[in-house]
Coordinates of C-alpha atoms and ligand atoms in Angstrom, one line a residue:
M1 CA 111.6 115.7 67.7
C2 CA 115.0 113.6 67.3
G3 CA 116.5 111.8 69.9
I4 CA 120.1 112.5 71.3
T5 CA 122.2 110.0 73.2
G6 CA 125.9 110.5 74.5
Y7 CA 128.2 108.3 76.5
I8 CA 131.7 108.2 78.3
G9 CA 132.8 105.3 80.2
D10 CA 134.5 101.9 80.0
N11 CA 131.5 100.0 79.1
K12 CA 130.7 99.2 75.3
T13 CA 130.1 102.6 74.0
T14 CA 128.3 101.5 70.7
D15 CA 125.9 99.2 72.5
I16 CA 124.9 101.9 74.9
L17 CA 124.3 104.5 72.3
I18 CA 122.4 102.2 70.0
D19 CA 120.3 100.9 72.9
G20 CA 119.6 104.4 74.0
L21 CA 118.4 105.4 70.4
R22 CA 116.2 102.5 70.3
R23 CA 114.4 103.8 73.5
L24 CA 114.4 107.2 72.0
E25 CA 113.1 106.3 68.5
Y26 CA 109.7 107.5 69.5
R27 CA 111.1 111.0 69.0
G28 CA 111.8 110.4 65.2
Y29 CA 112.7 107.6 63.2
D30 CA 113.6 108.3 59.7
S31 CA 117.4 108.1 59.9
C32 CA 119.9 107.6 62.6
G33 CA 123.5 107.2 63.4
I34 CA 126.2 107.1 65.8
A35 CA 129.9 108.4 66.2
V36 CA 132.4 107.2 68.7
V37 CA 136.2 107.8 69.0
D38 CA 138.1 104.7 68.9
A39 CA 141.2 103.4 70.8
K40 CA 143.5 105.2 68.2
N41 CA 141.6 108.4 68.4
R42 CA 140.0 107.9 65.1
L43 CA 136.5 108.8 64.5
Y44 CA 134.1 106.0 63.7
L45 CA 130.8 107.1 62.1
K46 CA 128.0 104.8 60.9
R47 CA 124.5 106.3 59.6
V48 CA 121.6 104.8 57.8
S49 CA 118.4 106.2 56.3
G50 CA 115.7 104.3 58.3
R51 CA 115.4 102.5 61.6
V52 CA 117.8 101.8 64.7
D53 CA 117.7 98.0 63.8
A54 CA 119.4 98.8 60.3
L55 CA 122.0 100.8 62.2
D56 CA 122.7 98.2 64.7
K57 CA 123.4 95.6 61.9
L58 CA 125.8 97.9 60.1
V59 CA 127.6 98.5 63.5
A60 CA 127.7 94.7 64.1
A61 CA 129.1 94.0 60.8
D62 CA 132.0 96.4 61.2
P63 CA 132.5 97.2 64.8
A64 CA 134.3 100.0 66.4
K65 CA 137.5 99.0 68.3
G66 CA 137.9 100.2 71.9
A67 CA 135.6 103.3 71.9
H68 CA 135.0 105.1 75.3
S69 CA 133.0 108.1 74.1
G70 CA 130.6 109.0 71.6
V71 CA 127.2 110.4 70.5
G72 CA 124.0 109.0 68.7
H73 CA 121.0 110.4 67.1
T74 CA 117.8 109.3 65.8
R75 CA 116.1 111.9 63.4
W76 CA 112.7 113.5 62.7
A77 CA 113.5 115.6 59.4
T78 CA 113.2 119.4 59.4
H79 CA 115.7 120.8 57.1
G80 CA 116.8 118.2 54.4
A81 CA 115.0 115.1 53.5
P82 CA 115.4 111.9 55.3
S83 CA 118.6 110.4 53.9
E84 CA 121.9 108.9 54.9
D85 CA 123.8 112.2 54.2
N86 CA 121.3 114.1 56.1
A87 CA 121.5 111.7 59.0
H88 CA 123.4 112.8 62.1
P89 CA 125.9 112.8 63.5
H90 CA 127.6 115.7 61.2
T91 CA 131.2 116.3 60.8
D92 CA 133.6 119.3 60.1
C93 CA 136.0 119.3 57.1
S94 CA 138.6 117.4 59.2
S95 CA 136.2 114.6 60.2
E96 CA 137.2 115.2 63.9
V97 CA 134.5 117.3 65.2
V98 CA 131.2 115.3 65.3
V99 CA 127.9 116.8 66.4
V100 CA 124.3 115.7 67.1
H101 CA 121.8 118.1 67.3
N102 CA 118.0 118.4 68.1
G103 CA 116.2 121.7 67.2
I104 CA 116.5 124.2 64.5
I105 CA 119.4 126.5 64.0
E106 CA 117.5 129.7 62.8
N107 CA 120.5 131.5 61.6
Y108 CA 122.1 128.6 59.7
L109 CA 122.0 130.3 56.3
D110 CA 123.9 133.2 57.5
L111 CA 126.6 130.9 59.3
K112 CA 126.6 128.7 56.3
D113 CA 127.6 131.5 54.0
K114 CA 130.4 132.6 56.2
L115 CA 131.7 129.1 56.5
L116 CA 131.5 128.6 52.7
A117 CA 133.4 131.7 52.3
A118 CA 136.0 130.5 54.6
G119 CA 136.3 127.6 52.5
H120 CA 134.3 125.0 54.4
K121 CA 132.9 122.1 52.3
F122 CA 129.3 121.0 53.3
K123 CA 128.1 117.4 52.6
S124 CA 124.3 117.7 53.8
E125 CA 121.4 120.0 53.5
T126 CA 121.0 120.3 57.2
D127 CA 121.0 123.4 59.6
T128 CA 123.0 121.1 61.8
E129 CA 126.2 120.9 59.8
V130 CA 127.0 124.6 60.4
I131 CA 127.8 123.5 64.1
P132 CA 130.8 121.2 63.4
H133 CA 132.3 123.5 61.0
L134 CA 131.6 126.5 63.2
I135 CA 133.5 124.6 66.1
E136 CA 136.3 123.8 63.5
E137 CA 136.7 127.5 62.7
K138 CA 136.7 128.5 66.4
L139 CA 139.5 125.8 67.0
K140 CA 141.4 127.5 64.1
S141 CA 141.0 130.8 65.7
L142 CA 142.3 129.4 69.0
H143 CA 145.5 128.4 66.8
V144 CA 144.8 124.8 66.9
Q145 CA 147.1 123.6 64.2
E146 CA 147.8 119.9 63.3
K147 CA 148.9 118.3 66.7
A148 CA 150.2 121.4 67.8
V149 CA 148.3 121.8 71.2
R150 CA 149.6 120.6 74.2
S151 CA 147.7 117.3 75.4
D152 CA 146.7 119.1 78.6
M153 CA 145.3 122.0 77.0
L154 CA 143.2 120.0 74.6
E155 CA 140.0 120.0 77.1
P156 CA 140.2 123.8 77.5
V157 CA 140.7 124.5 74.0
F158 CA 137.8 122.2 73.0
F159 CA 135.6 123.7 75.6
E160 CA 136.2 127.2 74.5
A161 CA 135.9 126.5 70.9
F162 CA 132.5 124.9 71.5
R163 CA 131.3 127.8 73.8
R164 CA 132.2 130.4 71.3
A165 CA 130.4 128.4 68.5
V166 CA 127.4 128.1 70.8
A167 CA 127.3 131.7 71.3
D168 CA 127.0 132.3 67.5
L169 CA 123.9 130.0 67.2
K170 CA 120.3 131.4 67.3
G171 CA 117.1 129.2 67.5
S172 CA 116.4 126.1 69.5
F173 CA 119.0 123.4 70.2
A174 CA 120.2 120.5 72.3
I175 CA 123.6 119.5 71.0
A176 CA 126.2 116.8 71.8
V177 CA 129.8 117.0 70.5
V178 CA 132.8 115.0 70.4
W179 CA 136.3 116.0 69.1
A180 CA 138.4 112.9 68.0
R181 CA 141.7 114.5 69.5
C182 CA 140.0 114.8 72.9
P183 CA 138.1 111.6 73.6
G184 CA 138.0 112.0 77.3
M185 CA 135.2 114.8 77.2
V186 CA 131.9 115.0 75.5
L187 CA 130.3 118.5 75.5
A188 CA 126.8 119.3 75.5
A189 CA 124.5 122.5 75.3
R190 CA 120.8 123.3 75.7
L191 CA 118.6 126.2 74.6
H192 CA 114.9 125.4 74.2
S193 CA 115.3 121.7 73.4
P194 CA 115.4 119.0 76.1
L195 CA 118.8 117.6 77.3
V196 CA 119.4 115.5 80.5
I197 CA 122.6 114.1 81.9
G198 CA 122.6 110.7 83.6
L199 CA 125.1 110.2 86.4
G200 CA 126.7 106.7 86.6
K201 CA 129.8 105.3 88.4
G202 CA 132.8 105.9 86.2
E203 CA 130.4 106.5 83.4
N204 CA 128.2 109.1 82.5
F205 CA 125.3 109.7 79.9
I206 CA 123.7 112.5 77.8
A207 CA 120.2 112.1 76.3
S208 CA 117.0 113.9 75.2
D209 CA 115.2 112.1 77.7
V210 CA 116.0 109.8 80.6
S211 CA 114.2 106.6 79.2
A212 CA 117.4 106.4 77.0
F213 CA 119.7 105.5 80.0
L214 CA 117.2 104.4 82.7
K215 CA 118.5 101.0 82.9
H216 CA 122.1 102.3 83.7
T217 CA 121.3 105.2 86.1
K218 CA 118.2 107.0 87.7
R219 CA 120.5 109.8 89.0
V220 CA 120.0 112.8 86.5
V221 CA 120.6 116.6 86.0
F222 CA 117.9 118.3 83.7
M223 CA 120.2 120.8 81.9
N224 CA 118.8 124.4 81.9
D225 CA 118.2 126.6 78.9
G226 CA 121.6 128.5 78.2
E227 CA 123.6 125.9 79.9
M228 CA 126.5 123.7 78.8
A229 CA 127.9 120.6 80.2
A230 CA 131.4 119.0 80.1
V231 CA 130.8 115.4 80.6
K232 CA 133.8 113.2 81.6
K233 CA 134.1 109.6 82.8
D234 CA 134.5 110.6 86.3
G235 CA 132.3 113.7 86.6
V236 CA 130.2 116.4 84.9
D237 CA 130.5 120.2 85.1
F238 CA 128.0 122.5 84.2
Y239 CA 128.6 126.2 82.9
T240 CA 126.5 129.2 81.5
F241 CA 126.9 130.0 77.8
Q242 CA 129.3 132.7 79.2
G243 CA 131.7 129.9 80.5
K244 CA 130.6 130.4 84.2
K245 CA 130.7 127.4 86.3
T246 CA 127.3 126.6 88.0
A247 CA 126.3 124.2 90.8
R248 CA 123.7 121.6 89.9
E249 CA 122.1 119.0 92.0
A250 CA 121.1 115.7 90.8
V251 CA 117.6 114.2 91.1
T252 CA 116.7 110.6 91.4
I253 CA 114.1 109.5 88.9
Q254 CA 111.4 107.0 90.0
W255 CA 110.5 105.4 87.0
D256 CA 111.7 102.1 86.4
S257 CA 113.4 100.9 83.2
T258 CA 110.9 97.9 82.7
M259 CA 108.2 100.6 82.5
A260 CA 109.6 101.4 79.1
E261 CA 109.4 97.8 77.6
K262 CA 106.7 96.0 75.8
G263 CA 106.0 93.4 78.6
G264 CA 104.5 90.7 76.3
Y265 CA 102.3 93.1 74.2
K266 CA 102.8 93.4 70.4
H267 CA 102.9 97.1 70.5
F268 CA 103.5 99.8 73.3
M269 CA 100.2 101.3 72.1
L270 CA 98.3 98.2 73.1
K271 CA 100.3 97.9 76.4
E272 CA 99.7 101.6 77.2
I273 CA 96.0 101.3 76.4
H274 CA 95.9 98.4 79.0
E275 CA 97.8 100.6 81.6
Q276 CA 95.0 103.3 81.7
A277 CA 93.3 102.2 84.8
E278 CA 96.7 102.6 86.7
A279 CA 97.3 105.8 85.0
V280 CA 94.2 107.1 86.2
E281 CA 94.4 105.6 89.6
N282 CA 98.0 106.9 90.0
T283 CA 97.2 110.4 89.2
L284 CA 94.3 110.5 91.5
R285 CA 95.9 108.9 94.5
G286 CA 96.0 110.9 97.6
R287 CA 94.9 114.1 95.8
L288 CA 91.1 113.9 95.8
L289 CA 89.7 113.7 99.3
P290 CA 88.9 116.2 100.8
L291 CA 88.0 118.0 97.6
G292 CA 88.5 121.7 98.2
G293 CA 90.9 121.1 101.0
D294 CA 94.6 121.8 101.3
I295 CA 95.7 119.0 99.0
L296 CA 96.8 121.2 96.0
K297 CA 98.3 123.8 98.4
A298 CA 100.6 121.2 99.8
E299 CA 101.7 119.6 96.5
M300 CA 101.9 122.7 94.2
G301 CA 101.3 125.8 96.4
L302 CA 97.9 126.5 94.9
S303 CA 95.8 127.7 97.8
A304 CA 92.1 127.7 98.1
E305 CA 92.0 131.5 98.1
A306 CA 93.7 131.6 94.8
M307 CA 91.4 129.1 93.3
K308 CA 88.6 131.2 94.1
A309 CA 90.2 134.3 92.9
F310 CA 90.9 133.3 89.3
S311 CA 88.4 134.9 86.9
S312 CA 88.7 132.2 84.2
V313 CA 90.7 129.3 82.9
Q314 CA 92.4 129.1 79.5
F315 CA 93.6 125.7 78.3
I316 CA 96.4 125.4 75.9
A317 CA 97.8 122.3 74.5
C318 CA 98.5 120.3 71.3
G319 CA 97.3 117.2 69.5
T320 CA 95.7 114.7 71.9
A321 CA 96.5 116.8 74.9
Y322 CA 94.2 119.6 73.2
H323 CA 91.4 117.1 73.4
A324 CA 91.9 116.7 76.8
A325 CA 91.7 120.6 77.3
L326 CA 88.4 120.6 75.3
V327 CA 87.0 118.0 77.9
G328 CA 88.2 120.4 80.6
R329 CA 86.7 123.3 79.2
C330 CA 83.5 121.7 79.2
L331 CA 83.9 120.5 82.7
F332 CA 85.0 123.9 84.0
E333 CA 81.9 125.6 82.2
N334 CA 79.8 122.8 83.8
F335 CA 80.7 124.1 87.1
G336 CA 79.9 127.9 86.0
I337 CA 83.7 128.8 85.7
P338 CA 84.3 130.7 82.5
A339 CA 86.9 128.5 80.5
Y340 CA 88.3 128.5 77.1
A341 CA 90.6 126.1 75.3
D342 CA 92.9 126.8 72.3
V343 CA 95.4 124.6 70.2
A344 CA 98.8 126.3 71.4
S345 CA 99.7 127.3 67.9
E346 CA 96.7 129.3 67.4
F347 CA 96.9 131.1 70.6
T348 CA 98.6 134.0 69.0
D349 CA 96.9 137.2 70.0
R350 CA 94.7 135.7 72.7
A351 CA 97.6 136.0 75.4
K352 CA 97.1 139.8 75.4
L353 CA 93.3 139.6 75.3
M354 CA 92.7 137.1 78.5
A355 CA 90.6 138.7 81.3
P356 CA 92.7 139.8 84.2
N357 CA 93.5 137.1 86.4
T358 CA 93.0 134.2 84.1
L359 CA 94.6 131.0 85.1
V360 CA 96.4 129.3 82.1
M361 CA 96.4 125.6 82.0
A362 CA 98.9 124.1 79.9
I363 CA 98.5 120.3 79.2
S364 CA 101.5 118.4 77.7
Q365 CA 102.7 114.9 78.2
S366 CA 106.2 115.4 77.4
G367 CA 106.3 119.2 78.7
E368 CA 108.4 119.9 75.7
T369 CA 106.1 120.8 72.9
A370 CA 107.5 123.9 71.2
D371 CA 103.9 125.4 70.6
T372 CA 102.8 124.9 74.0
L373 CA 105.9 126.4 75.5
F374 CA 105.8 129.5 73.3
A375 CA 102.2 129.9 74.2
V376 CA 103.0 129.7 77.7
R377 CA 105.7 132.1 77.5
E378 CA 103.2 134.6 75.7
A379 CA 100.7 134.1 78.5
K380 CA 103.3 134.8 81.3
A381 CA 104.3 137.8 79.5
S382 CA 100.8 138.9 79.6
G383 CA 100.9 138.6 83.4
A384 CA 99.0 135.3 83.8
K385 CA 99.6 132.5 86.2
V386 CA 100.3 129.1 84.6
L387 CA 99.5 125.8 85.9
S388 CA 101.0 122.8 83.8
I389 CA 99.7 119.3 83.7
T390 CA 102.6 117.1 82.3
N391 CA 104.0 113.5 82.6
T392 CA 107.5 114.5 82.6
V393 CA 109.4 115.4 85.6
G394 CA 112.1 118.1 85.0
S395 CA 110.7 119.1 81.6
T396 CA 110.8 122.6 80.3
L397 CA 107.3 123.3 81.0
T398 CA 107.5 122.5 84.7
R399 CA 110.2 124.9 85.1
E400 CA 108.3 127.9 83.3
S401 CA 105.1 127.2 85.3
D402 CA 103.9 128.6 88.6
Y403 CA 102.2 125.4 89.6
V404 CA 102.7 122.0 88.4
L405 CA 100.3 118.9 88.5
Y406 CA 102.0 115.8 87.5
T407 CA 100.2 112.9 85.9
H408 CA 101.7 109.8 87.0
C409 CA 101.3 107.5 83.9
G410 CA 104.8 106.2 83.6
P411 CA 106.8 106.6 80.3
E412 CA 104.5 106.6 77.2
I413 CA 106.4 105.3 74.2
G414 CA 103.7 104.6 71.5
V415 CA 103.7 107.8 69.4
A416 CA 99.8 107.8 69.4
S417 CA 98.9 109.0 73.0
T418 CA 96.6 106.8 75.0
K419 CA 97.5 106.6 78.8
A420 CA 98.9 110.0 78.9
F421 CA 95.4 111.2 77.6
L422 CA 93.6 109.4 80.4
G423 CA 96.2 110.8 83.0
Q424 CA 95.5 114.3 81.6
L425 CA 91.7 113.6 81.9
A426 CA 92.2 112.6 85.5
A427 CA 94.1 115.6 86.5
I428 CA 91.4 117.8 84.8
Y429 CA 88.7 116.1 86.8
L430 CA 90.9 116.5 90.0
L431 CA 91.4 120.1 89.3
G432 CA 87.8 120.7 88.2
G433 CA 86.5 118.9 91.5
H434 CA 88.9 121.0 93.7
F435 CA 87.9 124.3 91.9
A436 CA 84.3 123.6 92.0
A437 CA 84.4 122.7 95.7
V438 CA 86.2 125.8 96.8
R439 CA 83.8 127.9 94.7
G440 CA 80.8 126.5 96.1
R441 CA 79.6 124.6 93.0
L442 CA 79.8 121.2 94.7
P443 CA 78.1 121.6 98.0
G444 CA 78.1 118.9 100.8
G445 CA 77.2 115.7 99.5
D446 CA 77.9 116.5 96.0
A447 CA 81.6 117.0 96.5
R448 CA 81.7 113.5 98.4
R449 CA 79.6 112.0 95.3
Y450 CA 81.9 113.6 92.7
A451 CA 85.1 112.0 94.4
E452 CA 83.5 108.7 94.8
D453 CA 82.4 108.5 91.4
L454 CA 85.8 109.6 89.9
L455 CA 87.5 107.0 92.3
K456 CA 85.4 104.3 90.8
I457 CA 86.8 105.1 87.2
P458 CA 89.8 102.9 87.3
R459 CA 87.7 99.8 87.9
L460 CA 85.2 101.0 85.1
I461 CA 88.1 101.3 82.7
E462 CA 89.1 97.8 83.6
E463 CA 85.7 96.7 82.8
T464 CA 85.7 98.6 79.5
L465 CA 89.1 96.8 78.5
E466 CA 87.5 93.5 78.9
K467 CA 85.7 94.4 75.7
E468 CA 88.8 94.3 73.6
T469 CA 88.0 91.1 71.6
E470 CA 84.5 92.4 70.8
I471 CA 85.8 95.8 69.6
A472 CA 88.6 94.2 67.6
K473 CA 86.0 92.0 65.7
V474 CA 83.9 95.2 65.0
A475 CA 87.3 96.9 63.8
D476 CA 88.3 94.2 61.5
G477 CA 84.9 94.3 59.7
F478 CA 85.8 98.0 58.6
A479 CA 89.6 97.7 58.0
A480 CA 89.3 98.0 54.4
S481 CA 87.2 101.3 54.7
E482 CA 89.1 104.5 53.6
H483 CA 86.9 106.9 55.4
F484 CA 85.5 107.2 58.9
L485 CA 83.3 109.6 60.8
F486 CA 83.1 110.1 64.4
I487 CA 80.4 112.2 66.2
S488 CA 79.4 113.2 69.7
R489 CA 78.2 116.3 71.7
H490 CA 79.2 118.3 74.7
I491 CA 81.8 116.6 76.8
N492 CA 82.1 113.7 74.5
Y493 CA 82.7 116.0 71.5
P494 CA 86.3 115.9 72.1
I495 CA 86.2 112.3 72.3
A496 CA 84.8 112.1 68.8
L497 CA 87.8 114.3 67.7
E498 CA 90.3 112.0 69.4
G499 CA 88.8 108.8 67.7
A500 CA 89.3 110.3 64.5
L501 CA 92.8 111.6 65.5
K502 CA 93.8 108.1 66.6
I503 CA 92.9 106.3 63.4
K504 CA 94.4 109.0 61.2
E505 CA 97.5 108.7 63.2
I506 CA 98.1 105.0 62.9
S507 CA 96.1 103.9 60.0
Y508 CA 96.6 106.8 57.5
V509 CA 92.9 106.7 56.6
H510 CA 90.6 109.8 56.3
A511 CA 88.7 110.5 59.4
E512 CA 86.8 113.3 60.7
G513 CA 85.5 114.0 64.2
Y514 CA 82.4 116.3 64.3
A515 CA 80.1 117.8 66.8
A516 CA 76.9 116.0 65.8
G517 CA 74.9 119.1 65.6
E518 CA 77.3 120.3 62.9
M519 CA 76.5 117.2 60.5
K520 CA 73.7 118.8 58.9
H521 CA 75.8 122.0 58.0
G522 CA 78.0 120.1 55.5
P523 CA 79.6 116.7 56.7
I524 CA 76.5 114.8 56.2
A525 CA 76.9 115.2 52.4
I526 CA 80.0 112.8 52.4
I527 CA 78.1 109.9 53.9
Y528 CA 77.7 107.1 51.3
K529 CA 76.2 103.5 51.7
G530 CA 78.2 101.6 54.1
M531 CA 80.5 104.3 55.7
P532 CA 81.4 103.6 59.2
L533 CA 80.2 106.3 61.5
L534 CA 81.3 105.9 65.1
A535 CA 78.7 107.7 67.5
V536 CA 79.5 108.2 71.2
A537 CA 76.3 108.3 72.9
P538 CA 76.2 107.7 76.6
S539 CA 73.2 108.6 78.7
G540 CA 73.1 112.2 79.6
R541 CA 71.6 115.5 78.5
T542 CA 72.4 115.2 74.8
L543 CA 71.3 111.5 74.3
E544 CA 68.1 112.4 72.6
L545 CA 69.7 114.9 70.0
M546 CA 72.5 112.2 69.4
A547 CA 69.7 109.6 68.8
G548 CA 68.3 111.9 66.3
N549 CA 71.6 112.7 64.5
I550 CA 72.3 108.9 64.3
E551 CA 69.0 108.4 62.5
E552 CA 70.0 111.0 60.0
A553 CA 73.2 109.5 59.2
K554 CA 71.6 105.7 58.9
A555 CA 69.0 107.3 56.6
R556 CA 71.8 108.2 54.3
G557 CA 73.6 104.9 54.3
A558 CA 75.9 105.0 57.3
E559 CA 77.0 102.0 59.1
V560 CA 76.7 103.2 62.8
I561 CA 78.7 101.7 65.5
A562 CA 77.3 103.4 68.7
I563 CA 79.4 103.7 71.9
V564 CA 76.5 103.5 74.6
D565 CA 75.8 102.2 78.1
Q566 CA 73.0 100.0 78.8
A567 CA 70.5 102.7 79.4
S568 CA 71.4 104.8 76.4
Q569 CA 71.3 101.6 74.2
K570 CA 67.5 101.6 74.4
T571 CA 67.4 105.1 72.8
V572 CA 69.9 104.7 70.0
K573 CA 69.3 102.6 67.0
A574 CA 72.6 101.4 65.5
S575 CA 73.9 98.6 63.4
R576 CA 76.2 97.7 66.1
Y577 CA 76.8 98.6 69.7
I578 CA 79.7 98.8 72.2
V579 CA 78.2 98.9 75.6
L580 CA 80.2 100.4 78.3
P581 CA 79.6 100.4 82.2
S582 CA 77.5 103.4 83.4
T583 CA 79.0 106.4 85.1
D584 CA 77.9 109.9 85.7
E585 CA 77.7 111.7 82.3
L586 CA 80.4 114.1 83.3
F587 CA 83.1 111.3 83.5
T588 CA 82.0 109.3 80.6
P589 CA 84.9 110.7 78.3
M590 CA 87.3 108.5 80.6
L591 CA 85.3 105.5 79.2
T592 CA 84.2 106.3 75.9
V593 CA 87.6 107.0 74.5
I594 CA 88.8 103.4 75.3
P595 CA 86.9 101.7 72.5
L596 CA 88.0 104.4 69.9
Q597 CA 91.6 103.7 70.7
I598 CA 91.1 99.9 70.6
F599 CA 89.2 100.2 67.4
A600 CA 91.9 102.5 66.0
Y601 CA 94.5 99.9 67.0
Y602 CA 92.9 97.1 65.4
V603 CA 92.0 98.8 62.0
A604 CA 95.9 99.7 61.9
L605 CA 96.9 96.3 62.8
A606 CA 94.6 94.7 60.0
K607 CA 96.3 97.0 57.7
K608 CA 99.8 96.0 58.9
C609 CA 100.8 99.6 59.8
D610 CA 103.8 100.4 62.0
I611 CA 101.6 101.2 65.0
D612 CA 104.1 102.6 67.6
K613 CA 106.0 104.5 64.9
P614 CA 103.5 105.9 62.2
R615 CA 104.8 107.5 59.2
N616 CA 105.9 111.1 59.4
L617 CA 105.0 111.5 63.1
A618 CA 107.1 112.0 66.2
K619 CA 106.2 111.8 69.7
S620 CA 107.5 114.9 71.1
V621 CA 107.1 118.0 68.6
T622 CA 110.0 120.3 69.7
V623 CA 109.9 122.7 66.6
R624 CA 107.3 125.1 65.7
Ligands
G6P701 C1 102.7 115.0 69.2 C2 102.2 113.4 69.6 C3 100.9 113.5 70.2 C4 100.5 114.5 71.2 C5 101.3 115.9 71.0 C6 101.4 116.8 72.0 O1 101.7 115.4 68.1 O2 102.3 112.5 68.6 O3 100.5 112.3 70.7 O4 99.4 114.5 71.7 O5 102.3 115.9 70.3 O6 102.3 116.4 72.9 P1 102.4 116.7 74.3 O7 103.9 116.2 74.9 O8 102.6 118.2 74.3 O9 101.2 116.2 75.1

C-alpha cells in the first residue's frame, strides 16, 4: 500500500516524480504529494487529497524552480483519514526535513509523546509524521544549529541523523527522505516494505516498485530488509542499519516500460484480461515437458526426490491468489496428494500443526502482501520448506522462500487481478503435473496427455475472449442489479468465489460466491424473482448435481446465466448461456473465470465505476 518515488539528477525532477507516482497509483490513490529542493535550497511541497492528475495540475500552475532532488508519494490511508494534511510528504518543524513512508510505525504513539514533550508541533494524524521530527531531533543532538555545519559535513551528519532515527522505529517501513540543506543526497531505508533503487547515468531513482522508473532504467537494486541507501546523482551506497557499508549487485529487469501502458484499451483491467493467453503461455513455456523430469530442479533446485518426499501441500495466499490456492488444493487432491489452503491472515496456529515435511506453497502476485509474508515466516519457523509462486522478481517473498516459481505475466496494473490469476493457475497446473508425474499419479500416456491439454489452454483462452461482445451484452442487461450470486462445485467452486470477488471489487454491488451444494443450507433464501445467478457448469463429474442446483434456483425466480461448454449446455437449463470451448474438466477454471471477469468489467463500465482504481482498495496490501 502506498507508492514512493524518489529522484536525484539533472532531468526535470517534478515531472519524473509525478510520472512515477502515476505508475504507482495502483498501490493507493486517496491522496498524493511531492517535495523537491529548489535551486535556492528551499523546500517546494505540493500535496492534494485525490489523484495524481490533480497534483500534476497543482504543480503545473506553480512550478518548482531548478530542482535536482525530491520525493513523492501516493497514499492508501492507514493512520488518519485521506486529506491534504495527512497526505505525504511530511515535514519537521523547520520544514527542512521531508519524508515519504510506506508501512506502519508501530511505536509512533510513544515516539510522538516524546517529541511533543520536546516541543515538536505536529500537523497531521499520521504515524509517518514522527519520522521527520525524529530526524530533526537527531540533527539537533548532532549539534546542527542554524547554518553551523561545514558544508562538507552536511552529508555525514544527515546520514547519521537518519540512521539514528531509523534505529528508533518499530514496525514496517520503506522511507525516502530529503533534507533541504543537503540537496545532493536522498536517503532511503527499508524494513518489511518494498523499496527498489534504479541506477541511471548521472541520475538515480527510488521507488516502491520498478514500474515507476522502468522507462528511465532497467538496472536496479532491490533493497534488503534492514538496509539503508544514500542515493546521489553519481552513485548509490548501501549500508546496514548499524551504518556498515554493504556491497550490492544490480540486476537487469526484463520488463519493458510499454508493458505497463494501456495500449489502446480503455482500462488496464480489460487490457490485462486480453493478455491472459500470453500470461499462461509464458508461464508454461519450456517448463512442462517432460513432466517429472529435471525441469524444476534446473530452475529452482526442486528435485524429483524432494517432490516425492513431501507429505502434503499447504497453500497460503490472499484475495484472488487465495482462489488460485483453492484450485491448487483440488488439483493436488485429485492426484492423491493431501493438500490444504488457507487465507494467509487466518493461518495462525496452523503453522505449528502442519504434518512433518509439508511443503508450503505461498501464492502472491506482488510477493509483498504482508499477511502472506507473515504466514510464510511462521511456516518457516515451524521447519517447513516454502515454495513461492509470484510475478515479481526480487520481491520479499522470493527472498524468504526456499524455491521460487515465477509467473511470467508482465506487470499487472489493474487493482482487480486478472492475468496474474491465470498465471498463478498455470503455475499450479505446472507444479501439479510435475508432482503427480514423479509420484506415479500420471503414468505414461497420461502425463503426455496432461501436458498436451495444458499447452492447448492459451489457444482456448483466445477463443473464450472472442465471446467478449456477447458477454458484455448479458452484463449490460444486469447492470442495474444490486445483488449477484455465483455458484459452482469442486474445482470451479473457487471460480464462483472469484466471480463474486471481481464484481464486488469494481462495481461495489453485493455478490456472493457459493459452493452450489451449500445453497439449500441458507443462501437460497435470498433468491428473489429476477436475481442474477451465474452458474459455472462445465462438463464433468459434478454436472448433474449442478444442473439440479440450477433448477432449484430457477424455481425460486433466479435468472440463471450458465457458463457451460457445448456438451454441458444440453444438461443445464438456464435463461442465458455463455458457451466455452471444451477442455478436460481439471483445466476448466482457466476458461470459466474469463467470462466472469468480463461480466464484472462490463457491469462496472455500465455503472461508470473507476475500474482500474476501485474505491478503498489497493493492489499491494503491505499492512496486516
Ligand atoms: C489485493 C489485490 C488483489 C490481490 C490480493 C493479494 O487485495 O487487490 O487483487 O489478489 O491483494 O495480492 P498478491 O500480490 O499477494 O497476489
